[in-house]
mmCIF file of C-alpha atoms and ligand atoms in Angstrom:
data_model
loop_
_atom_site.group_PDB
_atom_site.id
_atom_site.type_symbol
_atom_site.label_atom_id
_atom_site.label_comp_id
_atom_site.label_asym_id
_atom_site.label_seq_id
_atom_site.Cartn_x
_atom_site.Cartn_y
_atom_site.Cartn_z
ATOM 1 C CA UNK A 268 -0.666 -19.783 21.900
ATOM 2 C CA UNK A 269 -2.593 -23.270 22.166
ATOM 3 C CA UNK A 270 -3.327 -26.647 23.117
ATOM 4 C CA UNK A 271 -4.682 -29.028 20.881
ATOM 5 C CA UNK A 272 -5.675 -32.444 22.496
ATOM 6 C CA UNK A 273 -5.240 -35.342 20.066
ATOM 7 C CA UNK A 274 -8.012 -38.397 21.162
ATOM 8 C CA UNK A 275 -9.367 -41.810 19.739
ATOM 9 C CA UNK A 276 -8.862 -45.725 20.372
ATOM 10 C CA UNK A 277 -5.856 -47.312 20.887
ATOM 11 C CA UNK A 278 -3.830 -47.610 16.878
ATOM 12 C CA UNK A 279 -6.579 -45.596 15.334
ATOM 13 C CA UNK A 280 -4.032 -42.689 13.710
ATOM 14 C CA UNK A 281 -3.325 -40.545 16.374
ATOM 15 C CA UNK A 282 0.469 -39.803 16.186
ATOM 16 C CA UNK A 283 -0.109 -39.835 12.284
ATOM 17 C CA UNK A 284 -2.614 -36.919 12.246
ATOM 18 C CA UNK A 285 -0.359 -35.050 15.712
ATOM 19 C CA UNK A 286 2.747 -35.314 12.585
ATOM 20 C CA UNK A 287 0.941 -33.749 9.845
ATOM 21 C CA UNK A 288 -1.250 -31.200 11.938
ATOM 22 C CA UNK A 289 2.578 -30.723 13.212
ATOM 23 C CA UNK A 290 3.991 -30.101 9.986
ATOM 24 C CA UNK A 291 1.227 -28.148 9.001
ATOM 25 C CA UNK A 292 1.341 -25.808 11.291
ATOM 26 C CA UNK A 293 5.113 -25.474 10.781
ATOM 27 C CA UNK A 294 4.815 -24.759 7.109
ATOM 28 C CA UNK A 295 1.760 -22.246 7.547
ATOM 29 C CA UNK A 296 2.319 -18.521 7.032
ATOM 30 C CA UNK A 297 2.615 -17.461 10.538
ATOM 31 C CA UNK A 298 5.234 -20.662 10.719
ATOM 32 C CA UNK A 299 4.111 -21.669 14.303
ATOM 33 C CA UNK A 300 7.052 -23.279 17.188
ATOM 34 C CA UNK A 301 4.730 -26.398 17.717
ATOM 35 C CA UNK A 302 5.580 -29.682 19.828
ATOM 36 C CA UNK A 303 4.299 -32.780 20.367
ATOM 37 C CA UNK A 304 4.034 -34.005 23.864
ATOM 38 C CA UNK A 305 3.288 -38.209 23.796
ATOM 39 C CA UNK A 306 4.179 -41.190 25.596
ATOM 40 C CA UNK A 307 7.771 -41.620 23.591
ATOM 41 C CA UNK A 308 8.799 -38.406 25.040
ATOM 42 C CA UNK A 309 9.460 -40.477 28.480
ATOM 43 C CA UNK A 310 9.827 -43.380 26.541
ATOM 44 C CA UNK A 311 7.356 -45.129 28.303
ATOM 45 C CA UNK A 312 6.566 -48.485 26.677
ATOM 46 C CA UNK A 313 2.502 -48.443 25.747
ATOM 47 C CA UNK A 314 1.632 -52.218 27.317
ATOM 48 C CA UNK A 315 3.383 -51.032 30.950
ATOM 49 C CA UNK A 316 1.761 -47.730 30.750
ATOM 50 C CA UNK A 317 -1.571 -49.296 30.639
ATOM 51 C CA UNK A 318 -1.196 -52.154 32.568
ATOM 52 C CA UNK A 319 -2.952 -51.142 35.454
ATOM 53 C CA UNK A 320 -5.027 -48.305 37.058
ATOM 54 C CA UNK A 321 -2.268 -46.985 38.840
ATOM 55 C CA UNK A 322 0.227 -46.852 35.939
ATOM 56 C CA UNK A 323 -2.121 -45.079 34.020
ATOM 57 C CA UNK A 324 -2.943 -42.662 36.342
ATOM 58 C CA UNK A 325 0.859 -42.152 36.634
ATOM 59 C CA UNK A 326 1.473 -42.038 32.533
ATOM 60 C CA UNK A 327 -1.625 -38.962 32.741
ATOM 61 C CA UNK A 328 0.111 -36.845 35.411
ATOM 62 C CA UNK A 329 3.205 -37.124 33.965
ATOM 63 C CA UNK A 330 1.621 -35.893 30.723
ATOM 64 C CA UNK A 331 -0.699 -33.215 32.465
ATOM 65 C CA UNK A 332 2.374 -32.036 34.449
ATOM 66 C CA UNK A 333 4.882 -31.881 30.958
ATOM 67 C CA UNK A 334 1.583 -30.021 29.488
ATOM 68 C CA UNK A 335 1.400 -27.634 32.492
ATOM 69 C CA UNK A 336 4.839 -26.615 31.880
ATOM 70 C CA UNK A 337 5.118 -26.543 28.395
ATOM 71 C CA UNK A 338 2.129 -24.127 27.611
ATOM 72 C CA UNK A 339 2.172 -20.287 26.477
ATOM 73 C CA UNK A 340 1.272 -17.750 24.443
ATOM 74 C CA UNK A 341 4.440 -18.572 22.178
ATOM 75 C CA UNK A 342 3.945 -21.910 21.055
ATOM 76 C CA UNK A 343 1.278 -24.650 20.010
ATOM 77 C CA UNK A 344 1.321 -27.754 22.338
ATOM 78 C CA UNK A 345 0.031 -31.198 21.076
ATOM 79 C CA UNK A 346 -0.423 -33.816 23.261
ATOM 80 C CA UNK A 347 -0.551 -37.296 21.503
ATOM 81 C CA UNK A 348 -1.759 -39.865 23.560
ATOM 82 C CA UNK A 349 -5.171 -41.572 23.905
ATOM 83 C CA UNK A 350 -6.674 -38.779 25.774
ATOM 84 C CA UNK A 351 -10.067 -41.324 25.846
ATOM 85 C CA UNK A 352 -11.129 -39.958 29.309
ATOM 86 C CA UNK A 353 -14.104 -37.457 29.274
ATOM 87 C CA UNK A 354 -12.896 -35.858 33.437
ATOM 88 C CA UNK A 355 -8.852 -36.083 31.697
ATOM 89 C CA UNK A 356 -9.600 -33.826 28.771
ATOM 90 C CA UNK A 357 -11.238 -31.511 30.664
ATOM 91 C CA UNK A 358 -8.264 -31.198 33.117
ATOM 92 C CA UNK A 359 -6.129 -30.242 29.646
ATOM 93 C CA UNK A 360 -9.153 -27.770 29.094
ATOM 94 C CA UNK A 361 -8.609 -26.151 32.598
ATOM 95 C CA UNK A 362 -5.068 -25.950 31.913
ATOM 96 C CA UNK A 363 -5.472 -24.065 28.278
ATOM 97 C CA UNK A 364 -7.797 -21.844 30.160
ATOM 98 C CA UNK A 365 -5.663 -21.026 33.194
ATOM 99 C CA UNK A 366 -2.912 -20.000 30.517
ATOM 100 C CA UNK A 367 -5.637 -18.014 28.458
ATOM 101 C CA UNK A 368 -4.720 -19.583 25.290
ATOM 102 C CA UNK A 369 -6.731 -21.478 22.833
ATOM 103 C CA UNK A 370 -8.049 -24.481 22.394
ATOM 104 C CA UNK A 371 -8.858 -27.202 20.262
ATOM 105 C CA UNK A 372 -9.754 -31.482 20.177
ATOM 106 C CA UNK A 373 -8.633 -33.785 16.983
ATOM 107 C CA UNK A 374 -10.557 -36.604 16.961
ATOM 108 C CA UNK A 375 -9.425 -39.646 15.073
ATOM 109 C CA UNK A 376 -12.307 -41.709 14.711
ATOM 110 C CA UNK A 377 -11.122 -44.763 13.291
ATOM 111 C CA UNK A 378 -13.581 -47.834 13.729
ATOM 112 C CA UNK A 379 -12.671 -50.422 16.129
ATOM 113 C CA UNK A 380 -12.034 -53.424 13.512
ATOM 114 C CA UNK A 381 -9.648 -51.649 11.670
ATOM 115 C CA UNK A 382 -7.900 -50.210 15.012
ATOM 116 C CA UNK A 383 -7.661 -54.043 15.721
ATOM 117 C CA UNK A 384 -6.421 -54.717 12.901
ATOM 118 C CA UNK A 385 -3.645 -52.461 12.087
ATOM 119 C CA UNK A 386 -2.589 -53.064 15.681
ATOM 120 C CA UNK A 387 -2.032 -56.893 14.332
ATOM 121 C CA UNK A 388 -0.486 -55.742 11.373
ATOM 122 C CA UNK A 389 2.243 -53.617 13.696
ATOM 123 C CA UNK A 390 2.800 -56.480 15.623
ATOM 124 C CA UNK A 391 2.916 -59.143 12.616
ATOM 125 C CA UNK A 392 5.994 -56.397 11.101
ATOM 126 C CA UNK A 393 7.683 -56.544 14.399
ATOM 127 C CA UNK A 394 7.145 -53.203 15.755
ATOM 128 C CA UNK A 395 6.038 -52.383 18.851
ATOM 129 C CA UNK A 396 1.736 -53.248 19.749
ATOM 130 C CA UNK A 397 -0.529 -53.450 22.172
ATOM 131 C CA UNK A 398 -0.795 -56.486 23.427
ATOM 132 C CA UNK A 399 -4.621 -58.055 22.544
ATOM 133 C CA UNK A 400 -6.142 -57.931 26.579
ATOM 134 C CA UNK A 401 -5.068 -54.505 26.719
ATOM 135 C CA UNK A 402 -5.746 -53.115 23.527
ATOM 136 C CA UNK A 403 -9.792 -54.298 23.989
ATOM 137 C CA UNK A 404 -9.574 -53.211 27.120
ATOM 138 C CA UNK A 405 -8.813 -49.314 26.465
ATOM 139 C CA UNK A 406 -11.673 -50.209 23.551
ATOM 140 C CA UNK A 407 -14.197 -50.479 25.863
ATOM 141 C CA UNK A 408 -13.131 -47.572 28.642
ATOM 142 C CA UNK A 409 -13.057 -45.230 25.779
ATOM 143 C CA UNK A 410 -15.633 -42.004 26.476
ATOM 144 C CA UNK A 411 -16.047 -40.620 22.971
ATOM 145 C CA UNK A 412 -15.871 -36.989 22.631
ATOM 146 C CA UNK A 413 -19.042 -34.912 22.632
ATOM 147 C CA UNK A 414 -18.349 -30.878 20.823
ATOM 148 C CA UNK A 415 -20.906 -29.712 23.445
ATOM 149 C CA UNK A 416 -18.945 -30.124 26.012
ATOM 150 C CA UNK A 417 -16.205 -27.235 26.353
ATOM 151 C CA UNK A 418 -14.009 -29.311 26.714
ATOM 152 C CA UNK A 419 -14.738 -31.148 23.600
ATOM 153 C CA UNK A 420 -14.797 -27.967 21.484
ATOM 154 C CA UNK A 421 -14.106 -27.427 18.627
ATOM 155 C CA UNK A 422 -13.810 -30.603 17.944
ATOM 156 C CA UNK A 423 -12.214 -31.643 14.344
ATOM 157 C CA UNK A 424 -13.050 -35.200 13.304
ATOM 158 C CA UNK A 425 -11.200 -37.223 11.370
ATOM 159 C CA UNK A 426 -12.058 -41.202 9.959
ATOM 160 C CA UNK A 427 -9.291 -42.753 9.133
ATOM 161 C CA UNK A 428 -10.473 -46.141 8.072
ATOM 162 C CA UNK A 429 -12.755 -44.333 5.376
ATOM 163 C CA UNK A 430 -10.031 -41.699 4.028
ATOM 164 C CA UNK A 431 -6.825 -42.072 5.399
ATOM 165 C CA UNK A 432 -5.019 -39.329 7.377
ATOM 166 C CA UNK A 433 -3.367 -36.761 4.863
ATOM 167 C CA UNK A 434 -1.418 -33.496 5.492
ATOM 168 C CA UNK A 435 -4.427 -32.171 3.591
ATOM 169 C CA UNK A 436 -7.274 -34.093 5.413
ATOM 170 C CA UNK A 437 -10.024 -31.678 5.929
ATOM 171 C CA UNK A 438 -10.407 -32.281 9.806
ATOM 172 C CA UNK A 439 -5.902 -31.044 9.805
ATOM 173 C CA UNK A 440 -7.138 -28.181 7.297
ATOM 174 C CA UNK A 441 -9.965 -26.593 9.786
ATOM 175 C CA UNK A 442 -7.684 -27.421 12.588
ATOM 176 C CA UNK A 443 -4.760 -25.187 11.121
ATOM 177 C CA UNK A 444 -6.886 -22.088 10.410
ATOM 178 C CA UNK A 445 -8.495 -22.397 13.669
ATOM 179 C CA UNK A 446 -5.407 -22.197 15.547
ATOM 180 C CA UNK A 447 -3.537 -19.477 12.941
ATOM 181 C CA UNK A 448 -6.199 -17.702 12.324
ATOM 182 C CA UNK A 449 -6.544 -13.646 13.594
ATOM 183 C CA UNK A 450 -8.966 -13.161 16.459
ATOM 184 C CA UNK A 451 -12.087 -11.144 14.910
ATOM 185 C CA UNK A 452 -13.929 -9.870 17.855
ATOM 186 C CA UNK A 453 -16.435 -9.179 15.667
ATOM 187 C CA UNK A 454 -17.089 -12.792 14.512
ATOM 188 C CA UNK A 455 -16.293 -14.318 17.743
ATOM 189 C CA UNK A 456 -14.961 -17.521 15.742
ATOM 190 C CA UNK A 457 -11.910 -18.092 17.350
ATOM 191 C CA UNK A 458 -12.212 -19.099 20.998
ATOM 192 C CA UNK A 459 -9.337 -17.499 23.866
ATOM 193 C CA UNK A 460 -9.951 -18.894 26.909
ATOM 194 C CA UNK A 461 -9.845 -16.795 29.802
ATOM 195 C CA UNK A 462 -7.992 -17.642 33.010
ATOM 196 C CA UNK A 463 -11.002 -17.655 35.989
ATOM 197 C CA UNK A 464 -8.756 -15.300 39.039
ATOM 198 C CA UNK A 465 -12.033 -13.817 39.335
ATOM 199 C CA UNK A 466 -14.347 -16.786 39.320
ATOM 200 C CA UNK A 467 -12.476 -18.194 41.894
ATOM 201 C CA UNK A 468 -12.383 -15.796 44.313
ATOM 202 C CA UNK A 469 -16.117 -15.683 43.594
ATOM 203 C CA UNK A 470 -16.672 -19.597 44.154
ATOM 204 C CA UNK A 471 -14.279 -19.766 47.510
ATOM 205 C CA UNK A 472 -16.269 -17.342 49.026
ATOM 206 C CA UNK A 473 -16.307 -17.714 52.997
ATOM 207 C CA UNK A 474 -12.328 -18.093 52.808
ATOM 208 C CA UNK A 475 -12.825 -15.022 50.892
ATOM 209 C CA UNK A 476 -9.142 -16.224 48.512
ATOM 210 C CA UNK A 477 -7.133 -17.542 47.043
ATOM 211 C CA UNK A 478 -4.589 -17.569 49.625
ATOM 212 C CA UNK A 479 -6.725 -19.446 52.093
ATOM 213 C CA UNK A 480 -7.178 -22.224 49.622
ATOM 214 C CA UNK A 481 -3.325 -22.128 49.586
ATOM 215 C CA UNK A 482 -2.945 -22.131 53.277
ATOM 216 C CA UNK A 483 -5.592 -24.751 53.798
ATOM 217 C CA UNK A 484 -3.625 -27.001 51.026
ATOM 218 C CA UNK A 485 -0.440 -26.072 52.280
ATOM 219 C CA UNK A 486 -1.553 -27.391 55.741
ATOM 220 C CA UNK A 487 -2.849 -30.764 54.325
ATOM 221 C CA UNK A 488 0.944 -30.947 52.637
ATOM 222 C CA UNK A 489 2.599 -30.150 56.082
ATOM 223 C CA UNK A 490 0.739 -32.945 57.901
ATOM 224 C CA UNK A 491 1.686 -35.353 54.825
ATOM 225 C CA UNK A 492 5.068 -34.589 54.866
ATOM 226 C CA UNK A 493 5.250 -34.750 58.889
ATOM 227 C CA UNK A 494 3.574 -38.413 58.914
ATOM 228 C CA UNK A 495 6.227 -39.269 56.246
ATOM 229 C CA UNK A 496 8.883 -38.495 58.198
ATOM 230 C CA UNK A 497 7.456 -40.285 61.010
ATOM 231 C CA UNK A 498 6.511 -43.509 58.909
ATOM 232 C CA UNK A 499 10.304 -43.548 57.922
ATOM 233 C CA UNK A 500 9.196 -43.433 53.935
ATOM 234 C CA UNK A 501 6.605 -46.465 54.220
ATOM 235 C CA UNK A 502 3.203 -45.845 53.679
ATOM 236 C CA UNK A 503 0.778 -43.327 55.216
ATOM 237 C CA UNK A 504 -2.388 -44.374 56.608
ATOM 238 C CA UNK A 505 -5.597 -42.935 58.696
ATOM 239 C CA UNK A 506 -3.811 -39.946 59.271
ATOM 240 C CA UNK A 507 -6.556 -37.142 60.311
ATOM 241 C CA UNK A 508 -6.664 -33.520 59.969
ATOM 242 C CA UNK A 509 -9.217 -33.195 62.233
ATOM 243 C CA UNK A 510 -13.166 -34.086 63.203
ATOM 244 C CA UNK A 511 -15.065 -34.239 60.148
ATOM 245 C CA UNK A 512 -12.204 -35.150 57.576
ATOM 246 C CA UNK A 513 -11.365 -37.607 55.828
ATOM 247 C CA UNK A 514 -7.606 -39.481 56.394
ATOM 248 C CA UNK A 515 -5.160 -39.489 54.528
ATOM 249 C CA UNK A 516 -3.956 -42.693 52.801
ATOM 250 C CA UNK A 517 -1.084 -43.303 50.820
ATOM 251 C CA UNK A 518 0.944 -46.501 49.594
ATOM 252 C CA UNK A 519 4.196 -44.997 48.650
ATOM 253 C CA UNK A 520 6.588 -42.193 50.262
ATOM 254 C CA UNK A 521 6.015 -39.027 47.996
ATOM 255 C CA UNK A 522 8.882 -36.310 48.125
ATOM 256 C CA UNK A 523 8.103 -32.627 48.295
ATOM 257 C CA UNK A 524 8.346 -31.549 44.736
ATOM 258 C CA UNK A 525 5.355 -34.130 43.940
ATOM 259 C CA UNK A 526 3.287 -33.091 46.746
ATOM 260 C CA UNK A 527 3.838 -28.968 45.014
ATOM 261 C CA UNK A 528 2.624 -29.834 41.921
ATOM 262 C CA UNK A 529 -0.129 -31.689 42.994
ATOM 263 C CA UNK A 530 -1.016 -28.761 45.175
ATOM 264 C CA UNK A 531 -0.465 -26.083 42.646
ATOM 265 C CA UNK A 532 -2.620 -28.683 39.446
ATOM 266 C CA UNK A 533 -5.164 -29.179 42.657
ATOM 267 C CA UNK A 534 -5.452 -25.382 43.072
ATOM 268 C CA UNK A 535 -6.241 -24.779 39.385
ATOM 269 C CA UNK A 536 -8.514 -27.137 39.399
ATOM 270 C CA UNK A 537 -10.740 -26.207 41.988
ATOM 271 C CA UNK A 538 -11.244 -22.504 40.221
ATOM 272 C CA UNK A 539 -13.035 -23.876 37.700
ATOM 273 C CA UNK A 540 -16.530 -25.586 36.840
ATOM 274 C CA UNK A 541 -16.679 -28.978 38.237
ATOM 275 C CA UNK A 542 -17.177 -31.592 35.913
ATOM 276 C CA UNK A 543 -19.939 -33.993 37.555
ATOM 277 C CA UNK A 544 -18.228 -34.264 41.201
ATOM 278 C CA UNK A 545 -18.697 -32.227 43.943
ATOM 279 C CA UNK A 546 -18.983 -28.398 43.643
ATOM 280 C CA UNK A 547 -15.855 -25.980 44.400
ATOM 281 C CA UNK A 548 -15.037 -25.386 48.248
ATOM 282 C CA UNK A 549 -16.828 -23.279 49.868
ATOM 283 C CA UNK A 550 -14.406 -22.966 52.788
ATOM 284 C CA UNK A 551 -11.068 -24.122 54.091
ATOM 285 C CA UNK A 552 -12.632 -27.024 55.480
ATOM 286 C CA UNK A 553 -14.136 -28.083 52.038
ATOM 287 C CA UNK A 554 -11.022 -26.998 50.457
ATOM 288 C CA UNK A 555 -9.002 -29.540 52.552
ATOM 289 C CA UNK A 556 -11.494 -32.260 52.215
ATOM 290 C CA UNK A 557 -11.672 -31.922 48.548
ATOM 291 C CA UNK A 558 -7.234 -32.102 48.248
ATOM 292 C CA UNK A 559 -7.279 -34.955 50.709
ATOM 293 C CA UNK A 560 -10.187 -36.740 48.778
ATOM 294 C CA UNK A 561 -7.891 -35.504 44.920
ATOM 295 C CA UNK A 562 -4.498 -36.934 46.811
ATOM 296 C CA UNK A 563 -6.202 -39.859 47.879
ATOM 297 C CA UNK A 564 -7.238 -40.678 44.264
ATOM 298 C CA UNK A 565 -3.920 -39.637 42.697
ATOM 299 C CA UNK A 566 -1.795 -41.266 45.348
ATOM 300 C CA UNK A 567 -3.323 -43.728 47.057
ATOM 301 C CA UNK A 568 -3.943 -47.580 46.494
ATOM 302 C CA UNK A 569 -5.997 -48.236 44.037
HETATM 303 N N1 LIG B 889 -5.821 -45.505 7.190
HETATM 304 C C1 LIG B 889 -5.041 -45.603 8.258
HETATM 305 N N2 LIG B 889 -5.108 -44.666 9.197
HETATM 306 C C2 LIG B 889 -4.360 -44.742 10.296
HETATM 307 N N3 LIG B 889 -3.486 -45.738 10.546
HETATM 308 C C3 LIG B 889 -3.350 -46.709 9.626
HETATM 309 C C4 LIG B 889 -4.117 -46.688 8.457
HETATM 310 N N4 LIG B 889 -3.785 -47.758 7.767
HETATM 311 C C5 LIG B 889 -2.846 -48.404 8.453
HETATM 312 N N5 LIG B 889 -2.574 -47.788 9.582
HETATM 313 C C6 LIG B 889 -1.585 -48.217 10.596
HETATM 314 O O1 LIG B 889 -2.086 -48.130 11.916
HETATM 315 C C7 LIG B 889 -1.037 -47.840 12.830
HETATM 316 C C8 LIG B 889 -1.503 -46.663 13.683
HETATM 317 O O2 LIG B 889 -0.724 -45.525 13.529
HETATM 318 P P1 LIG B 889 -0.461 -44.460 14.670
HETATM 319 O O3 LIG B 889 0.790 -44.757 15.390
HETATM 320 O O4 LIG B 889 -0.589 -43.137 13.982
HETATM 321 O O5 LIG B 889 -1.716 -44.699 15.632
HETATM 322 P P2 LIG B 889 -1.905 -44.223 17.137
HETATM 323 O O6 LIG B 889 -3.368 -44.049 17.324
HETATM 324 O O7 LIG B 889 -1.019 -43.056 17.423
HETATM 325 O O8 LIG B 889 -1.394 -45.486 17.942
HETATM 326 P P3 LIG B 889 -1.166 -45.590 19.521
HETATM 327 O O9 LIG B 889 -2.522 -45.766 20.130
HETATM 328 O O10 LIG B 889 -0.298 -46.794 19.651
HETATM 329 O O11 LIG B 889 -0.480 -44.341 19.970
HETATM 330 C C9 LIG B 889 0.202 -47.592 12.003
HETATM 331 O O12 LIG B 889 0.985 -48.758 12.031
HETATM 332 C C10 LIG B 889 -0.357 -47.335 10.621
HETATM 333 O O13 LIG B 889 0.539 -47.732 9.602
#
């Protein structure tokens, strides 16, 4: 039915307006199954998730993957988390689109003081904050939204520090018809996005398919999974595929259920647009540079 991407600074209202666009939803007259994916669904503690690089990278995949699952044409999906990164939210984009639902971004855009100061307030009444070097770090890495990016769009804004977040806030209002509201084609108001079979095909043109991006994918698993076995679970390193592309390096044994859905999210991916990286393979060479180069990223060191 839809995805609705929740974003702002760290403490600026976020799971406040994801609760009230929830319960709005709920009461509205089509009474819509809605759930809120966030970091307290793994009960992942915010200061560990955000420690470093690599636990945040892991804290986003576990969202994108619980995302991945969880969308359909039944129910509305809201994922309540800082969502701050311009390439992440356009990953959650992709996936709306590959399950040709719609689409939508709620923006709380509360100013930094008063983000830094309720985040002292929850920490003066005991409950759980972020702690300062973290909190001003997330501050500064945070890539506002922009509506004219698709990704971005529509984009409801809400400001918090000027008029509170209410059930009847105008930014949860506009967000509810959007995502109740009948399609018109006609109008053209209310945005399905369309899974991109076709595109694809287009875009991987010399392998001529889909299933040669899946072979050449599935090959780059096979030789992971082979130099695993060999390394006895430690870490993979230099391993080639060949002249001409890169090695694979990874610090940490990764079992086979990991490796699928990083092939599978990798394979979606490459369908559509490109953000600002490189463009989408162009053969099964490309298409295994490009999942070595995404594994590397996801898996690797740093
Ligand atoms: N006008 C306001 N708008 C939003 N939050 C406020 C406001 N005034 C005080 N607060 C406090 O700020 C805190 C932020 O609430 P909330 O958990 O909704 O933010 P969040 O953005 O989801 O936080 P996090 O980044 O930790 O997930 C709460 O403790 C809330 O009581």
């Amino acid at each position: 039915m839809a995805l609705v991407v929740i974003c702002g600074q760290p403490c600026s209202g976020k799971s406040t307006a994801a609760l009230f666009l929830a319960e709005a939803l709920k009461e509205s007259e089509s009474k819509q199954t809605v759930r809120i994916i966030d970091e307290s669904s793994f009960h992942l503690d915010r200061n560990q998730s955000y420690a470093n690089m690599t636990a945040e990278k892991n804290l986003r995949g576990v969202l994108r993957s619980e995302v991945d699952r969880s969308v359909s044409k039944d129910n509305i999906i809201i994922v309540d988390s800082l969502n701050s990164i311009k390439g992440y939210r356009y990953e959650l984009w992709c996936l709306a689109r590959g399950a040709g639902i719609r689409y939508c971004v709620l923006y709380c855009d509360a100013e930094e003081t008063h983000c830094r100061k309720w985040n002292e307030e929850r920490r003066e009444k005991g409950e759980a904050a972020y702690d300062a070097e973290i909190f001003e770090d997330l501050v500064r890495r945070f890539e506002r939204p922009d509506r004219r990016n698709r990704w971005d769009s529509p984009l409801f804004e809400l400001w918090p520090h000027k008029d509170g977040i209410e059930k009847s806030s105008a930014a949860v209002l506009d967000a509810v018809s959007y995502l109740t509201k009948k399609v018109d084609s006609k109008t053209q108001d209310v945005k399905i996005l369309q899974p991109t079979i076709a595109t694809q095909s287009v875009r991987f043109s010399e392998a001529n398919s889909l299933y040669e991006l899946d072979r050449a994918t599935q090959e780059v698993t096979n030789a992971i999974v082979e130099a695993q076995s060999q390394a006895l679970g430690g870490p993979i390193n230099g391993v080639s595929l060949g002249q001409g592309l890169p090695t694979i390096n990874i610090s940490r044994s990764v079992g086979l259920p990991e490796l699928r859905r990083l092939r599978r999210t990798f394979i979606k991916l490459t369908g559509q647009t490109s953000l600002s990286g490189p463009p989408p393979p162009s053969d099964a060479d490309s298409a295994k540079r490009m999942f070595v180069d995404y594994l590397n990223r996801e898996l690797g060191a740093t």
